[in-house]
PDB file of C-alpha atoms in Angstrom:
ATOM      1  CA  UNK G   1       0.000   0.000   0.000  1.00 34.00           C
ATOM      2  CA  UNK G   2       1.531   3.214  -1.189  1.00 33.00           C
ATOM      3  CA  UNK G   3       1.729   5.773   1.235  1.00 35.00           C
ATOM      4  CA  UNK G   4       2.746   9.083  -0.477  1.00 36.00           C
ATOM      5  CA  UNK G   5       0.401  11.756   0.072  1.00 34.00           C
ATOM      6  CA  UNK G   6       0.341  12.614  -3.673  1.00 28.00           C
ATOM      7  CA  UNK G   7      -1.292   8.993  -4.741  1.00 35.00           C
ATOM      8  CA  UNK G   8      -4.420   9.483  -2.338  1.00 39.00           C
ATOM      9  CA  UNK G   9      -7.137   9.017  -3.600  1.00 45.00           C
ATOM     10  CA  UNK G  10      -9.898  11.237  -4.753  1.00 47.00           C
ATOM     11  CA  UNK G  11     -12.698  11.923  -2.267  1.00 57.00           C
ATOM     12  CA  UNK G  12     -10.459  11.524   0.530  1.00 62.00           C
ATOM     13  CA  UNK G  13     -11.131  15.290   1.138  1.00 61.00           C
ATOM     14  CA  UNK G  14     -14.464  15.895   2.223  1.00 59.00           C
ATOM     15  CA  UNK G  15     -14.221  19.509   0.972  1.00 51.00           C
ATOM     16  CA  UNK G  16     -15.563  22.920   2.386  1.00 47.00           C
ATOM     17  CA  UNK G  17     -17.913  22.431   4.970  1.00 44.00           C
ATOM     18  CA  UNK G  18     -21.491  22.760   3.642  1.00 39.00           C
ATOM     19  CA  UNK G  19     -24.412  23.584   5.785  1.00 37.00           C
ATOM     20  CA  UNK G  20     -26.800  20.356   5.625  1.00 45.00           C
ATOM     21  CA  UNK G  21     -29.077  18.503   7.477  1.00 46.00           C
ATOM     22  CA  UNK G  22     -27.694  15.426   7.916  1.00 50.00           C
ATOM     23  CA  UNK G  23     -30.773  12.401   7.866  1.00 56.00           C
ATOM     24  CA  UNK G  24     -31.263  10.045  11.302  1.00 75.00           C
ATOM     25  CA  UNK G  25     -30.459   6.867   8.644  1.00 85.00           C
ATOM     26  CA  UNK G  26     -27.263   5.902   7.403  1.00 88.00           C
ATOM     27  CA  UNK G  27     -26.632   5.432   3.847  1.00 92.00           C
ATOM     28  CA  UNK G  28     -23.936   5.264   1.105  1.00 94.00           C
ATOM     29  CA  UNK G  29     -23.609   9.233   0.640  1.00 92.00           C
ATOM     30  CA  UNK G  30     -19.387   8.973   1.638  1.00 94.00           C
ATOM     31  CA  UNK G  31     -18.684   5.387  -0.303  1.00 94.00           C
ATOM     32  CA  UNK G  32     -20.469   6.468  -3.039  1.00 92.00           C
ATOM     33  CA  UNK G  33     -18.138  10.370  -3.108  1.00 90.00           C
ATOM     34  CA  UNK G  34     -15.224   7.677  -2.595  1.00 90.00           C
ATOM     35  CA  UNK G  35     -16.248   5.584  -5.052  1.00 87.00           C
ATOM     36  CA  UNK G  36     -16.667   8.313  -7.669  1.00 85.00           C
ATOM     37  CA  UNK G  37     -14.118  10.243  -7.056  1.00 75.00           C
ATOM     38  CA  UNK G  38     -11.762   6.848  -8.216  1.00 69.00           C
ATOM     39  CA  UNK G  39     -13.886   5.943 -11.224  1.00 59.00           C
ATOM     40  CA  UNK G  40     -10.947   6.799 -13.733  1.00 57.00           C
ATOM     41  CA  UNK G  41      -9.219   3.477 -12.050  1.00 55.00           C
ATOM     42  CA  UNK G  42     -12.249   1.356 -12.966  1.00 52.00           C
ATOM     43  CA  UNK G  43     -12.476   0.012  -8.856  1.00 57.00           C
ATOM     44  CA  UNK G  44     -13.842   2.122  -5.804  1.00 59.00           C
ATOM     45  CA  UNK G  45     -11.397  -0.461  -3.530  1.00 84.00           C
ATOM     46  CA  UNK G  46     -12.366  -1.848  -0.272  1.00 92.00           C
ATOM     47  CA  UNK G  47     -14.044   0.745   1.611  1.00 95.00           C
ATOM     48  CA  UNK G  48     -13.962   0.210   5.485  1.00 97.00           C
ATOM     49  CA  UNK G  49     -15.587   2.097   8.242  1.00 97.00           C
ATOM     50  CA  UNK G  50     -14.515   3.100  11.625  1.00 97.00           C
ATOM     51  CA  UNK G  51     -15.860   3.854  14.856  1.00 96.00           C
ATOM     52  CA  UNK G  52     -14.954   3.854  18.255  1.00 96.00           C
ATOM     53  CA  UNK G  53     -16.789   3.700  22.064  1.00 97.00           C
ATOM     54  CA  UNK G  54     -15.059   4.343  25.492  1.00 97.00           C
ATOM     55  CA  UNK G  55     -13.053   7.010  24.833  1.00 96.00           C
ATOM     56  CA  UNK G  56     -13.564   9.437  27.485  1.00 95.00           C
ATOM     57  CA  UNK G  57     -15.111   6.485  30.009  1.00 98.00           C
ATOM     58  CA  UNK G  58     -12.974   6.518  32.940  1.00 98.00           C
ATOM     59  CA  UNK G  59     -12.719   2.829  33.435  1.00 98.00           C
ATOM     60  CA  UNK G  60     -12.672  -0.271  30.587  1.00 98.00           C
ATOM     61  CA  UNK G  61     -10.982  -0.356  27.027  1.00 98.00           C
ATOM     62  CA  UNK G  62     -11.454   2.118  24.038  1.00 98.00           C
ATOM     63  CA  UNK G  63     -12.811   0.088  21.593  1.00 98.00           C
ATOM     64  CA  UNK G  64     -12.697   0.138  18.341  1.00 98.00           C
ATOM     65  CA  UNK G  65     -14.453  -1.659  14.986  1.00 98.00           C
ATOM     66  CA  UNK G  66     -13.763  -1.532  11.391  1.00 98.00           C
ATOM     67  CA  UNK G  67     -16.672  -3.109   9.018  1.00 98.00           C
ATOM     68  CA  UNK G  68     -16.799  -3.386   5.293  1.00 97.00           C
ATOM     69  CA  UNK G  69     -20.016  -4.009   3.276  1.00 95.00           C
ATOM     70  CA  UNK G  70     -20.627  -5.272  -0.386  1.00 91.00           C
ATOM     71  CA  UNK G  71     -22.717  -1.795  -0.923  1.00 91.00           C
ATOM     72  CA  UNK G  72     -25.564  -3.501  -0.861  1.00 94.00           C
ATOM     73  CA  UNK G  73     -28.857  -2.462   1.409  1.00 94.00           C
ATOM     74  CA  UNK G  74     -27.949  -3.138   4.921  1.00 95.00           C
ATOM     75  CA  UNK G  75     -30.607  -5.157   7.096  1.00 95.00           C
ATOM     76  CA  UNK G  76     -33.568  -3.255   8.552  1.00 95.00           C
ATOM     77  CA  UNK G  77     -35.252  -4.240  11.984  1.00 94.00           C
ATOM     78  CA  UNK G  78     -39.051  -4.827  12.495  1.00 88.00           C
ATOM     79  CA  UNK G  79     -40.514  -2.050  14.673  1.00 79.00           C
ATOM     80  CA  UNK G  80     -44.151  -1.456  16.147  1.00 80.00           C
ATOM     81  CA  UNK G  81     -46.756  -1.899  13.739  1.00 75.00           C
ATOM     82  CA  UNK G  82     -45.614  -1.584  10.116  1.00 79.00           C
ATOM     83  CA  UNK G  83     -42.596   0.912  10.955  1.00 88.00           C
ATOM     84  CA  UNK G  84     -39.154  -0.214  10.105  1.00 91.00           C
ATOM     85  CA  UNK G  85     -35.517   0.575  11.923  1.00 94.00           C
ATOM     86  CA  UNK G  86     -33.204   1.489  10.250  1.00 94.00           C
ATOM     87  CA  UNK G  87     -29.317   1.229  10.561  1.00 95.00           C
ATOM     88  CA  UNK G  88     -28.155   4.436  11.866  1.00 95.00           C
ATOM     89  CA  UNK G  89     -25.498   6.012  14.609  1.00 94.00           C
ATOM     90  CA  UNK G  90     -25.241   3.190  17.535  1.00 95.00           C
ATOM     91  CA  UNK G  91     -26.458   6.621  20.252  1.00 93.00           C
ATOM     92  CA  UNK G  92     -29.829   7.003  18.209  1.00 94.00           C
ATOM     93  CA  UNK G  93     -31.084   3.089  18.678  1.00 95.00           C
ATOM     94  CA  UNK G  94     -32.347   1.535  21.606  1.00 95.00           C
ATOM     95  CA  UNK G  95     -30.135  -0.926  23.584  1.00 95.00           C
ATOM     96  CA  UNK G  96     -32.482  -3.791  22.491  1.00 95.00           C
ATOM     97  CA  UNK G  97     -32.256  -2.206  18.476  1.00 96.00           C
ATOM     98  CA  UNK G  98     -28.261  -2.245  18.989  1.00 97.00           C
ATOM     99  CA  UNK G  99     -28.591  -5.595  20.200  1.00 97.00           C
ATOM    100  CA  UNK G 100     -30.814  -6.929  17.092  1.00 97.00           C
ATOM    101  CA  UNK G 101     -28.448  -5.261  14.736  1.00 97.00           C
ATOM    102  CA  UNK G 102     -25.645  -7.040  16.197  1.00 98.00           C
ATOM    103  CA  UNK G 103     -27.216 -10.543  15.863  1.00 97.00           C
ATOM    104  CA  UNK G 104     -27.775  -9.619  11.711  1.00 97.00           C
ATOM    105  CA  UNK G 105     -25.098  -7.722  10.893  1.00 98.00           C
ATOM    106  CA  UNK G 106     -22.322 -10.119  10.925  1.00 97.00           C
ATOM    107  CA  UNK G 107     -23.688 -12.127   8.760  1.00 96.00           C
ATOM    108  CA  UNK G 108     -24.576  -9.109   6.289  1.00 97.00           C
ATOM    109  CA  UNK G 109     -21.237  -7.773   5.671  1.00 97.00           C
ATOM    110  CA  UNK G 110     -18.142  -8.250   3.726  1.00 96.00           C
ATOM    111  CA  UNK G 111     -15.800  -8.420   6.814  1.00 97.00           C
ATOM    112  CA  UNK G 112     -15.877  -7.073  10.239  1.00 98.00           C
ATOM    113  CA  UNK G 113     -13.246  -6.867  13.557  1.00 98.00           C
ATOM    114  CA  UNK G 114     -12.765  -5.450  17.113  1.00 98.00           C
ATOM    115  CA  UNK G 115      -9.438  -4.013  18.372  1.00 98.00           C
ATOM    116  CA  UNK G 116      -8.590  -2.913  21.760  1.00 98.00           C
ATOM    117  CA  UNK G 117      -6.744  -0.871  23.919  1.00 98.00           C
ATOM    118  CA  UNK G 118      -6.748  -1.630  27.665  1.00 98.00           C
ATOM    119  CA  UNK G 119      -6.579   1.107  30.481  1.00 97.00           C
ATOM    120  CA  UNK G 120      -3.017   0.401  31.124  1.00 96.00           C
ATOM    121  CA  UNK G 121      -2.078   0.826  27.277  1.00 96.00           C
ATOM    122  CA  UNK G 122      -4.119   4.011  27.577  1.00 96.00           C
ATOM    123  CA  UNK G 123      -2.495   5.294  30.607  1.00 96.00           C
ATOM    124  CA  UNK G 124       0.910   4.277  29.168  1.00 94.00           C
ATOM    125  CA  UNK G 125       0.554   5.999  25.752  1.00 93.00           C
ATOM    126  CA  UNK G 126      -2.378   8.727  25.887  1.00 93.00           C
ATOM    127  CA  UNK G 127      -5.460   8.382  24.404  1.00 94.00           C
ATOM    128  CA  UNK G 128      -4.418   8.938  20.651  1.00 94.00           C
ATOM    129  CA  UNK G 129      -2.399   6.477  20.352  1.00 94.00           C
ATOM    130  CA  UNK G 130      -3.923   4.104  22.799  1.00 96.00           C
ATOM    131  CA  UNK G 131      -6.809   4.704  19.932  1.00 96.00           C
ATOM    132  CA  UNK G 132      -4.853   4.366  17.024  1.00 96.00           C
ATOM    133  CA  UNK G 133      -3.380   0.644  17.800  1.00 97.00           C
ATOM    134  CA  UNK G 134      -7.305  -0.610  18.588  1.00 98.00           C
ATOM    135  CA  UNK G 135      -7.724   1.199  15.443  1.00 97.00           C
ATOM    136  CA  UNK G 136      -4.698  -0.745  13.641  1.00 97.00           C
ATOM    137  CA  UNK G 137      -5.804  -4.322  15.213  1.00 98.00           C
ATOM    138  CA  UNK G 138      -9.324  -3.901  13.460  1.00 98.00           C
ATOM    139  CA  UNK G 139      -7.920  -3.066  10.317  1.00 97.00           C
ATOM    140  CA  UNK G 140      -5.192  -5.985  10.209  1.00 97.00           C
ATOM    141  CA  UNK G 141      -7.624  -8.601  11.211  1.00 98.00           C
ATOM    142  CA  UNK G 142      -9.619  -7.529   8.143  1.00 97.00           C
ATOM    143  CA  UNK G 143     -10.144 -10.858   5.795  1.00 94.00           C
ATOM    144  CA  UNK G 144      -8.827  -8.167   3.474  1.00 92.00           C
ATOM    145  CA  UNK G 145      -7.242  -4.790   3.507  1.00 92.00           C
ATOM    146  CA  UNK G 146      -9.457  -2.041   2.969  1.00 94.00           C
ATOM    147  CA  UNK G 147      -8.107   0.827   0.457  1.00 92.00           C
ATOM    148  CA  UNK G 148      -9.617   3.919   2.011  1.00 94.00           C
ATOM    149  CA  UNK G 149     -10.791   4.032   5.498  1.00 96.00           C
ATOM    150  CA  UNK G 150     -13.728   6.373   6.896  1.00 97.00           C
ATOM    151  CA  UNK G 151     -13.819   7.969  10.083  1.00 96.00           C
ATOM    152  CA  UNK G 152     -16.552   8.954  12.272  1.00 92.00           C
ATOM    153  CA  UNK G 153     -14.774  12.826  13.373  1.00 90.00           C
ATOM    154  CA  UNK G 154     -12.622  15.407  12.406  1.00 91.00           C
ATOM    155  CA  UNK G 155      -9.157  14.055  13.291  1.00 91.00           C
ATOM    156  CA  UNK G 156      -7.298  11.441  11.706  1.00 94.00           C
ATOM    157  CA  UNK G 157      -5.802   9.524  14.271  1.00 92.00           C
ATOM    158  CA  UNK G 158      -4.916   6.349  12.056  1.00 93.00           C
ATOM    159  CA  UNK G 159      -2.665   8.437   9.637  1.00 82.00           C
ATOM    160  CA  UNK G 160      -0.094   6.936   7.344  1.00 82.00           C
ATOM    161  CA  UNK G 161      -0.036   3.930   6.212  1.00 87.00           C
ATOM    162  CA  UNK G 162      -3.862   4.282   5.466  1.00 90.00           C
ATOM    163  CA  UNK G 163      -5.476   6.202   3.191  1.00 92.00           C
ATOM    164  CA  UNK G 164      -8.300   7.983   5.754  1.00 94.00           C
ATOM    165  CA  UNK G 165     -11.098  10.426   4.828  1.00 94.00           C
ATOM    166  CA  UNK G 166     -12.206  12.056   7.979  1.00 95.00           C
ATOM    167  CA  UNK G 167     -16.383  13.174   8.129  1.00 94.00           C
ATOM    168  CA  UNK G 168     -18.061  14.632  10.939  1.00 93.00           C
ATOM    169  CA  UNK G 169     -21.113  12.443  11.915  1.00 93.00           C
ATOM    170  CA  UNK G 170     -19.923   9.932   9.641  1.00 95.00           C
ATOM    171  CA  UNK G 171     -22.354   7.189  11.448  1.00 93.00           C
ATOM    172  CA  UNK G 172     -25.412   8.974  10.399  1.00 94.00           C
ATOM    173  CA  UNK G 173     -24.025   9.244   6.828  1.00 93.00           C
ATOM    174  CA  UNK G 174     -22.093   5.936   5.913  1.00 96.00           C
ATOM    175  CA  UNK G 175     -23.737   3.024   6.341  1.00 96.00           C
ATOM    176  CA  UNK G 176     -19.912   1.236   7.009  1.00 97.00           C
ATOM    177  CA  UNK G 177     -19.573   3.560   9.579  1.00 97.00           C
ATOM    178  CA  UNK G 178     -22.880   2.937  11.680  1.00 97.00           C
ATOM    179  CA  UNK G 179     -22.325  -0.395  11.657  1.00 98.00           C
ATOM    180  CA  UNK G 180     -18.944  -0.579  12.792  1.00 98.00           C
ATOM    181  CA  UNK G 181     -20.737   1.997  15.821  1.00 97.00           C
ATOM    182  CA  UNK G 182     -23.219  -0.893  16.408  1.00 98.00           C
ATOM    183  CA  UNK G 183     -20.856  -3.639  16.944  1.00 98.00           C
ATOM    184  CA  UNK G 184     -18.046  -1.565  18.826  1.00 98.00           C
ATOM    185  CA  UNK G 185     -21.034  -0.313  21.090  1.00 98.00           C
ATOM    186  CA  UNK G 186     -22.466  -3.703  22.123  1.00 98.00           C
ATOM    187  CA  UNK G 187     -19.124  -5.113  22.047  1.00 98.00           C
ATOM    188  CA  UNK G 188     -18.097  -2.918  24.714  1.00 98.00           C
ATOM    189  CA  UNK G 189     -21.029  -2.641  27.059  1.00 98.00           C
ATOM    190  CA  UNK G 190     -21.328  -6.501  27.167  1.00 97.00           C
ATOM    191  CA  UNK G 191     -17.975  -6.611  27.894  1.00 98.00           C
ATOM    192  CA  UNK G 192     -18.349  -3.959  31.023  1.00 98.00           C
ATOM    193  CA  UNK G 193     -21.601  -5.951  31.590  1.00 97.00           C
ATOM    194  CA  UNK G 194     -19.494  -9.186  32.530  1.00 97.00           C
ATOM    195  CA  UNK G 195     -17.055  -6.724  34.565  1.00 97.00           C
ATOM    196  CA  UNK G 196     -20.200  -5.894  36.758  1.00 96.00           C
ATOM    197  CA  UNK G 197     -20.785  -9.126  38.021  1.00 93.00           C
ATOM    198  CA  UNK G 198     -16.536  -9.153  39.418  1.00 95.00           C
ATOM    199  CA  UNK G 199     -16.972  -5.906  40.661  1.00 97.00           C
ATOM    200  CA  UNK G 200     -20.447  -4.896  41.801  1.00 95.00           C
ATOM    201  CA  UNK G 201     -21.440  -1.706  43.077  1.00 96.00           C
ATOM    202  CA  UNK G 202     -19.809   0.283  40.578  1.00 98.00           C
ATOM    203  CA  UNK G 203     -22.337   0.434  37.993  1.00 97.00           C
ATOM    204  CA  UNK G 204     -20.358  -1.165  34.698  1.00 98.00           C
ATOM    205  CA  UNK G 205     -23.648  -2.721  33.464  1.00 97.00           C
ATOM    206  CA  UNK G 206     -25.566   0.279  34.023  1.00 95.00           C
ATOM    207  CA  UNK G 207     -22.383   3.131  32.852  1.00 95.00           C
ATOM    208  CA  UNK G 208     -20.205   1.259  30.826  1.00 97.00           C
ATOM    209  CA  UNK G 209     -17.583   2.511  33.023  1.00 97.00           C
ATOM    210  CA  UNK G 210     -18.764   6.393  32.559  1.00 97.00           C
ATOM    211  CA  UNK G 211     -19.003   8.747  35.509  1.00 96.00           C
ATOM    212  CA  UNK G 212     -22.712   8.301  36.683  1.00 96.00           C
ATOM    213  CA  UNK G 213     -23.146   8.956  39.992  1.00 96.00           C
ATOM    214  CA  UNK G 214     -23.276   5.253  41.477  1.00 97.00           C
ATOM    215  CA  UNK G 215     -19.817   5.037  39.907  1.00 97.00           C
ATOM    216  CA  UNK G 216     -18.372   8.351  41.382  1.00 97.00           C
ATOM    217  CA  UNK G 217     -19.784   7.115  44.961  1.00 97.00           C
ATOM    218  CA  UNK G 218     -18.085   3.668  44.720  1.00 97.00           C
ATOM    219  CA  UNK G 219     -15.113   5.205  43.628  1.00 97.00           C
ATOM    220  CA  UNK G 220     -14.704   7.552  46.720  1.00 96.00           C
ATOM    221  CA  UNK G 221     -15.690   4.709  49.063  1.00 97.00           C
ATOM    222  CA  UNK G 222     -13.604   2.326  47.216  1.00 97.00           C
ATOM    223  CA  UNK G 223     -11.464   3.338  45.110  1.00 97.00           C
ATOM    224  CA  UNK G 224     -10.240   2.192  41.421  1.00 98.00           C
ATOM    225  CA  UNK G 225     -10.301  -1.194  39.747  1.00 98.00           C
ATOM    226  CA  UNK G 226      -7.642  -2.552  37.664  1.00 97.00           C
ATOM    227  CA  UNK G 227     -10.014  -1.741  35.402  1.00 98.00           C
ATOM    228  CA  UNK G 228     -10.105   2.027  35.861  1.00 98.00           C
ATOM    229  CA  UNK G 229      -7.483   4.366  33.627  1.00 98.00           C
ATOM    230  CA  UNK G 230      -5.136   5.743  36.708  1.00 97.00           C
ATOM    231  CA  UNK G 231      -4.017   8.790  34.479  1.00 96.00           C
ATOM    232  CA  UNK G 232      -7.017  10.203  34.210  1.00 94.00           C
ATOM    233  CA  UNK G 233      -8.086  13.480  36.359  1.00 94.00           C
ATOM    234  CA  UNK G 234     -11.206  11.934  38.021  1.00 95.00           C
ATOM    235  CA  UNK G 235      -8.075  11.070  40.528  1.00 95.00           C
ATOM    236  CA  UNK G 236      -7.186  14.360  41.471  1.00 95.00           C
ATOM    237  CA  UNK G 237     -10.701  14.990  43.192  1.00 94.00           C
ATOM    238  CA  UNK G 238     -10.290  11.529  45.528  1.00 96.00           C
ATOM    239  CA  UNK G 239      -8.086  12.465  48.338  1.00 95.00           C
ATOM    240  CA  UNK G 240      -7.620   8.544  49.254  1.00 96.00           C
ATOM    241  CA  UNK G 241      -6.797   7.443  46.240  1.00 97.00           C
ATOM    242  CA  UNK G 242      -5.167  10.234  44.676  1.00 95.00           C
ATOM    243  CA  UNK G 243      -1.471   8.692  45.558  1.00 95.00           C
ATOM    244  CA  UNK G 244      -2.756   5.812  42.826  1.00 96.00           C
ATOM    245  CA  UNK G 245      -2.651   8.558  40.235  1.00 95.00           C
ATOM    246  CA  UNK G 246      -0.039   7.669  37.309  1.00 93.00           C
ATOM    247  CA  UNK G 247       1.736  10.652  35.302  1.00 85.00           C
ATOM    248  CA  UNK G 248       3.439  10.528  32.464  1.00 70.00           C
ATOM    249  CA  UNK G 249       6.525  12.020  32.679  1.00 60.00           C
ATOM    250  CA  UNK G 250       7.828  14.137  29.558  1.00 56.00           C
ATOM    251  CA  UNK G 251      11.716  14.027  29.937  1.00 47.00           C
ATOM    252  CA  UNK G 252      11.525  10.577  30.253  1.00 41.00           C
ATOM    253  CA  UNK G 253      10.108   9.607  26.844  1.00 40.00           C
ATOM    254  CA  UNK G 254       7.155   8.772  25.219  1.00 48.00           C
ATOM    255  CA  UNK G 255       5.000   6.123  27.236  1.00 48.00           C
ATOM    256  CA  UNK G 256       7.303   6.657  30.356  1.00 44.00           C
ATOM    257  CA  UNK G 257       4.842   6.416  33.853  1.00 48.00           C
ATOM    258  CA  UNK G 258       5.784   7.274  37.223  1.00 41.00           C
ATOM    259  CA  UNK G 259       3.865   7.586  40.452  1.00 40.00           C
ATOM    260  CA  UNK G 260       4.090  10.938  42.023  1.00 35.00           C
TER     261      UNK G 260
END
C-alpha cells in the first residue's frame, strides 16, 4: 500500500464544509463520493468504516471496529406496527435495536473486527495512540485490507499507512460507519456488563464505566479497579486514592509512567 500523500485518492477530502441537514439513517452518501471520485481506475477499492466507544469512560478499554459491506442495502429491523428501523449512529437506537443489529449484521457484511486498547495501554501511551493501535488491530484482522478508510470525526488519528477520509457524523451518513458503531457499542457494554458481576457496586452494566453517579460514589468509598485508567483526572478529586494517580513524565520519553 503506497503511502505518499500525492497517490491518495480522490474523495479523501471531504471539501468545504457545507451547511446540511444530515438524515437520522445511514446510507452510502461517503462510499459512493469515494467511489466516484476513483472511477478513472475502474475500482472504488475496499471501503472500510470506523468507529470507536469508550473514549472518554474513565474505566474499561477504548474500543474500536472496522466493518466493510458489499454496498448492498444493509438489514432493517421490524418495529411497532408496520414501521421499520433502520441502521443508523449506535447513540440514536435503543439498547435492544443495537442488540438486534448485532445478531444480523455479521452475517450481512463483507468483513468485520474489534481491536482494543486496555486502560493500562491508555495510561501508558495517551489516548491517541492508545486509539490508534485498537484502530490498527481492526484493520489488520480484516479478511482483506481495505483501500480507504472512513472515520466517524474530524481528526485522523490512524494516519499513514492508510489512506483515511475524515467526516463529521460519519455514522449517520455511511452506512460502514454505523455499523462498525453498532458492533463496537455492544461489544463494549457486554464486555463492562461481565465486569459488573466481578466488581459490583460500581455500575459497569448500568455506565459502561462512565461517571454516573453510582460510579463516582463507589469510587470515593472504594477506590479504582484494575479496570479504571489511573491517568485520568477523576483522581485528582479523591483524596484517598489520589497517591494511585499515574503521570506521564515528559523528559523521560514517550509512554514513560511514574507515580508521584
Amino acid at each position: 500500500m503506497r503511502t505518499d500523500p500525492t497517490h491518495a485518492l480522490p474523495g479523501l477530502d471531504p471539501g468545504p464544509a457545507i451547511a446540511k441537514e444530515i438524515s437520522r439513517v445511514a446510507g452510502y452518501e461517503i462510499e459512493d463520493e469515494l467511489r466516484a471520485g476513483s472511477s478513472r481506475s475502474g475500482s472504488p477499492g475496499t471501503i472500510a468504516g470506523v468507529d470507536e466507544v469508550g473514549r472518554g469512560a474513565w474505566a474499561g478499554p477504548v474500543v474500536v471496529c472496522a466493518a466493510v459491506t458489499d454496498l448492498t442495502p444493509p438489514p432493517v429491523l421490524q418495529g411497532r406496527g408496520k414501521r421499520t428501523v433502520s441502521l443508523t449512529d449506535s447513540k440514536l437506537l435503543t439498547e435492544a435495536h443495537r442488540a438486534s443489529f448485532a445478531e444480523v449484521l455479521p452475517g450481512w457484511l463483507a468483513g468485520h473486527a474489534i481491536g482494543a486498547s486496555s486502560p493500562e495501554e491508555i495510561d501508558e501511551l495517551g489516548m491517541t495512540e492508545a486509539l490508534r493501535r485498537a484502530a490498527v488491530r481492526a484493520l489488520e484482522s480484516l479478511p482483506v485490507p481495505p483501500d480507504v478508510v472512513i472515520l466517524d470525526g474530524k481528526h485522523d488519528f490512524l494516519s499513514r499507512p492508510w489512506r483515511v477520509r475524515c467526516e463529521v457524523k460519519a455514522d449517520q451518513r455511511s452506512v460502514t460507519v454505523a455499523a462498525a458503531s453498532v458492533l463496537a457499542k455492544v461489544h463494549r457494554d457486554r464486555l463492562m456488563a461481565d465486569l459488573d458481576g466481578e466488581f459490583p457496586g460500581y455500575g459497569f452494566a448500568d455506565s459502561a464505566g462512565y461517571p454516573s453517579p453510582t460510579h463516582q460514589k463507589t469510587l470515593e468509598e472504594s477506590g479504582p479497579t484494575p479496570h479504571h485508567r489511573l491517568s485520568w483526572s477523576y483522581l485528582d478529586d479523591l483524596p484517598r486514592w489520589r497517591h494511585l494517580k499515574k503521570h506521564r513524565d515528559p523528559l523521560a520519553g514517550e509512554g514513560q509512567l511514574s507515580l508521584l
